[in-house]
Tab-separated table of C-alpha atoms and ligand atoms in Angstrom:
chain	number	residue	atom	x	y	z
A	902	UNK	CA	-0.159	12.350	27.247
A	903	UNK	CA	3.198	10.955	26.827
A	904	UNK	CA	3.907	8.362	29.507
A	905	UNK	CA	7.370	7.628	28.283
A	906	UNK	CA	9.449	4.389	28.743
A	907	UNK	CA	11.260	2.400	26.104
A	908	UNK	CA	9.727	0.622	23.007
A	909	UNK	CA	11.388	-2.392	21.491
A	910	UNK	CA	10.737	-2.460	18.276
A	911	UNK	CA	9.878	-6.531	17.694
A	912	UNK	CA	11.599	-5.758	13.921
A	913	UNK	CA	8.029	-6.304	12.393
A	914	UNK	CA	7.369	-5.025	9.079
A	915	UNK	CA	4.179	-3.193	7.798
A	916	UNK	CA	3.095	-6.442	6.306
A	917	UNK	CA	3.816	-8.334	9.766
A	918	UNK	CA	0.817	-5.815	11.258
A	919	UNK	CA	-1.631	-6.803	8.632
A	920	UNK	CA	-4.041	-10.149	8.238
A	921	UNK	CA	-7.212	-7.766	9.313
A	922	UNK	CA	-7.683	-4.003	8.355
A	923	UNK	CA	-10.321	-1.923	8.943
A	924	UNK	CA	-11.643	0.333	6.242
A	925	UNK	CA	-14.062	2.008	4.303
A	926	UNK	CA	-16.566	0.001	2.237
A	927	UNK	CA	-16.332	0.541	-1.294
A	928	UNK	CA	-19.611	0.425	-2.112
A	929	UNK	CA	-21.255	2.893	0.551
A	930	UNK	CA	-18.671	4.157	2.406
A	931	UNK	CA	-19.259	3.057	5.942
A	932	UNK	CA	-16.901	1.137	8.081
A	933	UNK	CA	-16.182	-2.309	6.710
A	934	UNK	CA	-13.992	-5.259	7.727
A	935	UNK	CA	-11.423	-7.678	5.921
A	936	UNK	CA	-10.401	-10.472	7.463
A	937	UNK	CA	-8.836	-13.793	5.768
A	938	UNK	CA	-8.847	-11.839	2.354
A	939	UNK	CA	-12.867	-11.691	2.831
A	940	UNK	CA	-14.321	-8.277	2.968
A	941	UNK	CA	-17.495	-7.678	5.104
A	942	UNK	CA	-19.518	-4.737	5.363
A	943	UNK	CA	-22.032	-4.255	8.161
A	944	UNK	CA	-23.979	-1.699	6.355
A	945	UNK	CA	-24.763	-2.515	3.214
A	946	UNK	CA	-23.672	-6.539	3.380
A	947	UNK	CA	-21.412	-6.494	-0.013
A	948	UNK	CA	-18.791	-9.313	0.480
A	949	UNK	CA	-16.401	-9.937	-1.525
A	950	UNK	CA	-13.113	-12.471	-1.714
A	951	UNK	CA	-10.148	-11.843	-3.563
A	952	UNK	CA	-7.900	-14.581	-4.778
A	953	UNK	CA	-4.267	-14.692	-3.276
A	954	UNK	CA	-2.071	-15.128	-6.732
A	955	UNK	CA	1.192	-13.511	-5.492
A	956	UNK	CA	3.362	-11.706	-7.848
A	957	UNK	CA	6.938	-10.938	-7.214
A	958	UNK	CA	7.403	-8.176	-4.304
A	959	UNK	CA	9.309	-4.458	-5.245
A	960	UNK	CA	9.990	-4.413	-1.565
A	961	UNK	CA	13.361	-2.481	-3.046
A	962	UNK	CA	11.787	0.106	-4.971
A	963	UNK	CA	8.969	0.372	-2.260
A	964	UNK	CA	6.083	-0.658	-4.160
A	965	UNK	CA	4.569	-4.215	-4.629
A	966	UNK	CA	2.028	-6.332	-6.213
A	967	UNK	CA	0.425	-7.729	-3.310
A	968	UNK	CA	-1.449	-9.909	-6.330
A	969	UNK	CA	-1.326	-10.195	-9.927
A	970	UNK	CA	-5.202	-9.513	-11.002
A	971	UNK	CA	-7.195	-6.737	-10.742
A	972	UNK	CA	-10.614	-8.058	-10.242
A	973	UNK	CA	-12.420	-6.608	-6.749
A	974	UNK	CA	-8.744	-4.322	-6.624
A	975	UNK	CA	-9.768	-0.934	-5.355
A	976	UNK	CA	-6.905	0.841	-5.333
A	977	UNK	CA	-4.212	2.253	-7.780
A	978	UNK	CA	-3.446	0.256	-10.702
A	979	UNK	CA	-0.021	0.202	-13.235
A	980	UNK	CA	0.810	-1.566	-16.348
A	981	UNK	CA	3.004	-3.587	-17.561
A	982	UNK	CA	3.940	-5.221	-20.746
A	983	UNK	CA	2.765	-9.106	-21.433
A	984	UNK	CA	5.480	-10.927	-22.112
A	985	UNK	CA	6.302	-14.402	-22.149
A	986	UNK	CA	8.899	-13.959	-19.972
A	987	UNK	CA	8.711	-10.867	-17.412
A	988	UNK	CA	12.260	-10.308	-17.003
A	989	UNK	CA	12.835	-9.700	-21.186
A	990	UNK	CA	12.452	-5.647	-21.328
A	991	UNK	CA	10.226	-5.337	-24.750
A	992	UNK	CA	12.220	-4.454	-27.688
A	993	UNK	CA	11.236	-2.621	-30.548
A	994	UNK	CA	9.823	-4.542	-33.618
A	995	UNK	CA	12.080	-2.248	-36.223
A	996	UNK	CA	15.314	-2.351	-34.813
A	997	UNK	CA	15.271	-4.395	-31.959
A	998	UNK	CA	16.719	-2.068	-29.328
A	999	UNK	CA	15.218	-2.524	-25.754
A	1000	UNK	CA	12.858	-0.135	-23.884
A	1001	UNK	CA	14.655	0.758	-21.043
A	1002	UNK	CA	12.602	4.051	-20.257
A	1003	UNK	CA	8.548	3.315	-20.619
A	1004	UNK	CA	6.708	5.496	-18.631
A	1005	UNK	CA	4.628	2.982	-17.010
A	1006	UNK	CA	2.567	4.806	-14.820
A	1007	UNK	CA	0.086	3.732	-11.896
A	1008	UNK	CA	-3.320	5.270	-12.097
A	1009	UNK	CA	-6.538	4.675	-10.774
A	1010	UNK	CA	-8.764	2.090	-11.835
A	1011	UNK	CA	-11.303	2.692	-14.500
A	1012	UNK	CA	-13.735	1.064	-16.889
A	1013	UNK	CA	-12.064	1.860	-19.528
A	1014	UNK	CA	-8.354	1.325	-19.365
A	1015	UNK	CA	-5.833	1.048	-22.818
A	1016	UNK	CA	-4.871	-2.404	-23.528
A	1017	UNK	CA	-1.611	-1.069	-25.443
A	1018	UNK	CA	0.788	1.845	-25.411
A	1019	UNK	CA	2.363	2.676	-28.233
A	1020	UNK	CA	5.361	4.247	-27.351
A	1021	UNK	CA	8.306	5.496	-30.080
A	1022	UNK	CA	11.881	3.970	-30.575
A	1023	UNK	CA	14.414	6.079	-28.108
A	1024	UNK	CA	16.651	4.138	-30.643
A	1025	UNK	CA	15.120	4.701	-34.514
A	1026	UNK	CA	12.323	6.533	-33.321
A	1027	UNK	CA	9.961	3.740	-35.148
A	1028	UNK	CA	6.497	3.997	-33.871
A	1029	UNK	CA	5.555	0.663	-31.449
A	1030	UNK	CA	2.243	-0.856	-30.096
A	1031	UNK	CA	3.037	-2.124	-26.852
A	1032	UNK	CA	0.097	-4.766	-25.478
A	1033	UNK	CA	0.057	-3.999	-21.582
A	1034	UNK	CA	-2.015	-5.854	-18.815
A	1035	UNK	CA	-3.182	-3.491	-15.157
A	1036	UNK	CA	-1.934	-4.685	-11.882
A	1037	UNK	CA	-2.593	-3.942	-8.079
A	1038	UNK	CA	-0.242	-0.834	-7.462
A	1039	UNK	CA	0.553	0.004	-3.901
A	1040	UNK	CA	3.082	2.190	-1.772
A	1041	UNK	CA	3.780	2.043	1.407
A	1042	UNK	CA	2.644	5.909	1.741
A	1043	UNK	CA	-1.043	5.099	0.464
A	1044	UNK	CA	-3.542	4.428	3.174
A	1045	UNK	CA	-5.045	1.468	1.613
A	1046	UNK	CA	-5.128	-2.236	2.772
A	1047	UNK	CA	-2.769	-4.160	0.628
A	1048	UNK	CA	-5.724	-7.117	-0.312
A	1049	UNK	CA	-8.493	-4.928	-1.938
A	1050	UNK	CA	-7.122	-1.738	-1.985
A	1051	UNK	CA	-9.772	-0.218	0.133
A	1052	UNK	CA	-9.219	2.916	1.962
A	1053	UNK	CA	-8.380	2.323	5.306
A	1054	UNK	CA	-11.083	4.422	8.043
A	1055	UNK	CA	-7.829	4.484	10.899
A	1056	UNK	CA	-6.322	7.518	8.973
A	1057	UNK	CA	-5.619	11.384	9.465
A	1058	UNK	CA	-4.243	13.481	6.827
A	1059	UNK	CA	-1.262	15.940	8.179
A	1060	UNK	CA	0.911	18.908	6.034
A	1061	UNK	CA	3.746	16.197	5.737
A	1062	UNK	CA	1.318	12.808	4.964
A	1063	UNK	CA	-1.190	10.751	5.989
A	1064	UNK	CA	-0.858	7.978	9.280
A	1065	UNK	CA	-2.629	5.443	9.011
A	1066	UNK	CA	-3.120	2.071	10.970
A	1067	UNK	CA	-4.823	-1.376	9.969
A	1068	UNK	CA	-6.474	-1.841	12.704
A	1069	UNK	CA	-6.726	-1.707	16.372
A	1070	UNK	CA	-3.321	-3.412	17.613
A	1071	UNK	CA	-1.561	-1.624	15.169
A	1072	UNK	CA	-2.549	1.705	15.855
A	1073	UNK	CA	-1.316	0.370	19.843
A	1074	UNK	CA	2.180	-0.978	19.318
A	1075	UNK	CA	2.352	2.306	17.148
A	1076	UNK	CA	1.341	4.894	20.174
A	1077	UNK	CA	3.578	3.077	22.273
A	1078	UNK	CA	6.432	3.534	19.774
A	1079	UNK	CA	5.281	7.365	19.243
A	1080	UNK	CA	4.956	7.759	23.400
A	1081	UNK	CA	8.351	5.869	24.083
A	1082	UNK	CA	11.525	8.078	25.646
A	1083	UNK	CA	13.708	5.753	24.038
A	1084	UNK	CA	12.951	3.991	20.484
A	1085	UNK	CA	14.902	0.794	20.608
A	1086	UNK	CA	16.066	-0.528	17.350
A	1087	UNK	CA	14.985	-4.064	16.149
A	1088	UNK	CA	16.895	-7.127	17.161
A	1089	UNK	CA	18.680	-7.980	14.393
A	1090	UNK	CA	21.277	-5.350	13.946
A	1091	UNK	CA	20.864	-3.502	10.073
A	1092	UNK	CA	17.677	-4.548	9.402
A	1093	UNK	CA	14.491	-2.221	8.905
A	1094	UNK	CA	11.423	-2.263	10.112
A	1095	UNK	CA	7.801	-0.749	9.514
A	1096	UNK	CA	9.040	1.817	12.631
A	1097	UNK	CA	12.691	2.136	11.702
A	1098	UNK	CA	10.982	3.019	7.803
A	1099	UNK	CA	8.334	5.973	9.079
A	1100	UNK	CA	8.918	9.014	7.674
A	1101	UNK	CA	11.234	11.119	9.660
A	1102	UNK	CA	7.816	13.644	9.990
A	1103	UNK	CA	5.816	10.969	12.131
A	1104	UNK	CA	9.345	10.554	14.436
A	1105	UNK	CA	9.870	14.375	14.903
A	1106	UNK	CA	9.409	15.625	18.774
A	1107	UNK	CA	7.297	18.595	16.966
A	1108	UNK	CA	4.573	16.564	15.586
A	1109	UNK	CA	4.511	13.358	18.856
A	1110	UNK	CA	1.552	15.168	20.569
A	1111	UNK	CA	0.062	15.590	17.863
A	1112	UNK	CA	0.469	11.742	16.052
A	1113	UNK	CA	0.056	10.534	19.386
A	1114	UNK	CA	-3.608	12.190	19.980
A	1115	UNK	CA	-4.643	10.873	16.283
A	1116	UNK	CA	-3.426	7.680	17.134
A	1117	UNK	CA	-5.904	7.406	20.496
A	1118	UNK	CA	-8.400	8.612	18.313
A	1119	UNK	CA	-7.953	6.193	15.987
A	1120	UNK	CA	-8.043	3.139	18.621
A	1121	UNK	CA	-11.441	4.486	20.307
A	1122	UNK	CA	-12.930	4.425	16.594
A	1123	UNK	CA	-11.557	0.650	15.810
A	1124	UNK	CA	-13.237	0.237	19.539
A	1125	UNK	CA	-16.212	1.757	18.282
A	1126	UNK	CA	-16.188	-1.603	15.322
A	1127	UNK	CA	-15.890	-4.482	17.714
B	584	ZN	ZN1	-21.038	-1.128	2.577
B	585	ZN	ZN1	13.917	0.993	-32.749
């Protein structure tokens, strides 16, 4: 199935591939659509919007807030301390030393999630109340859609990881990159990509066949959508 050639990679990142997505409704499951931060589903007609309030981008750790509030947010969600000013690390209230090492970590999203965390002193050991607010929490290794958080439908699980696509002329420009003899690297020289950043199990000769077969699958069931 491999029909060779060379792929230039166009330097796009994952975010340059998204705009639509395909995934599964969260309400019943089925295929559903988002499309200019609207979600649509066919089946049982739940729409929703969600409102684009950016929040700075972790592109350097890998994760991101796509957007700062959690309302219609499917997917994982982490918290973090209010503060006046976001770049202030909270300090404790007896001695004043700085947390450095909170273990803020991203869960999924429930009814009934703490609104503080009261962590002790690594300093004095004095006992703290921290007040914390959830946000959207999203890696690049999770197959959800960045907006809602949704699951995405174009998705197979493997030993290593799960591929996934957005939608239909994603999972394309990425079975041409998976089929290509030679990968070519993007145009500006040192700069990544979403292909230059797959995991080095999706780029292995051993699993190609087998990426590219999910990846044809994957376009006939976007197909299937239209
Ligand atoms: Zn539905
Ligand atoms: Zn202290």
């Amino acid at each position: 199935m491999t029909d060779g050639g060379r792929f230039q990679d166009s330097g796009k990142k994952l975010a340059g591939f998204g705009g639509e997505y395909l995934v599964q409704c969260p309400k019943c499951d089925e295929p559903a659509q988002i499309k200019d931060g609207r979600l649509s589903c066919g089946n049982c007609g739940l729409s929703l919007t969600r409102s684009f309030h950016r929040s700075p981008m972790r592109s350097d750790t890998g994760h991101y807030y796509e957007h700062v509030d959690t309302k219609n947010w499917f997917g994982d969600v982490t918290p973090r301390a209010k503060m006046k000013d976001r770049s202030i690390p909270p300090r404790c209230r007896s001695c004043n030393g700085e947390f450095t090492k909170l273990s803020f970590s991203p869960r999924p999203k429930t009814a009934n999630l703490p609104r503080s965390l009261h962590p002790k002193c690594s300093h004095c050991g004095a006992p703290n109340t921290i007040e914390i607010g959830w946000h959207p929490f999203l890696t690049p290794d999770q197959p959800r859609d960045p907006v809602f958080g949704c699951k995405l439908l174009l998705q197979k699980d493997f030993k290593e990881g799960t591929l996934y696509a957005y939608n239909t002329a994603h999972a394309e420009e990425y079975l041409s990159y998976i089929e290509a003899d030679h990968r070519g690297r993007p145009p500006t020289p040192g700069s990544s990509s979403f292909f230059t950043k797959l995991p080095a199990w999706i780029k292995s000769a051993k699993n190609r066949d087998d990426v590219a077969q999910s990846l044809c699958q994957m376009i006939e069931l976007a197909e299937k959508q239209s």
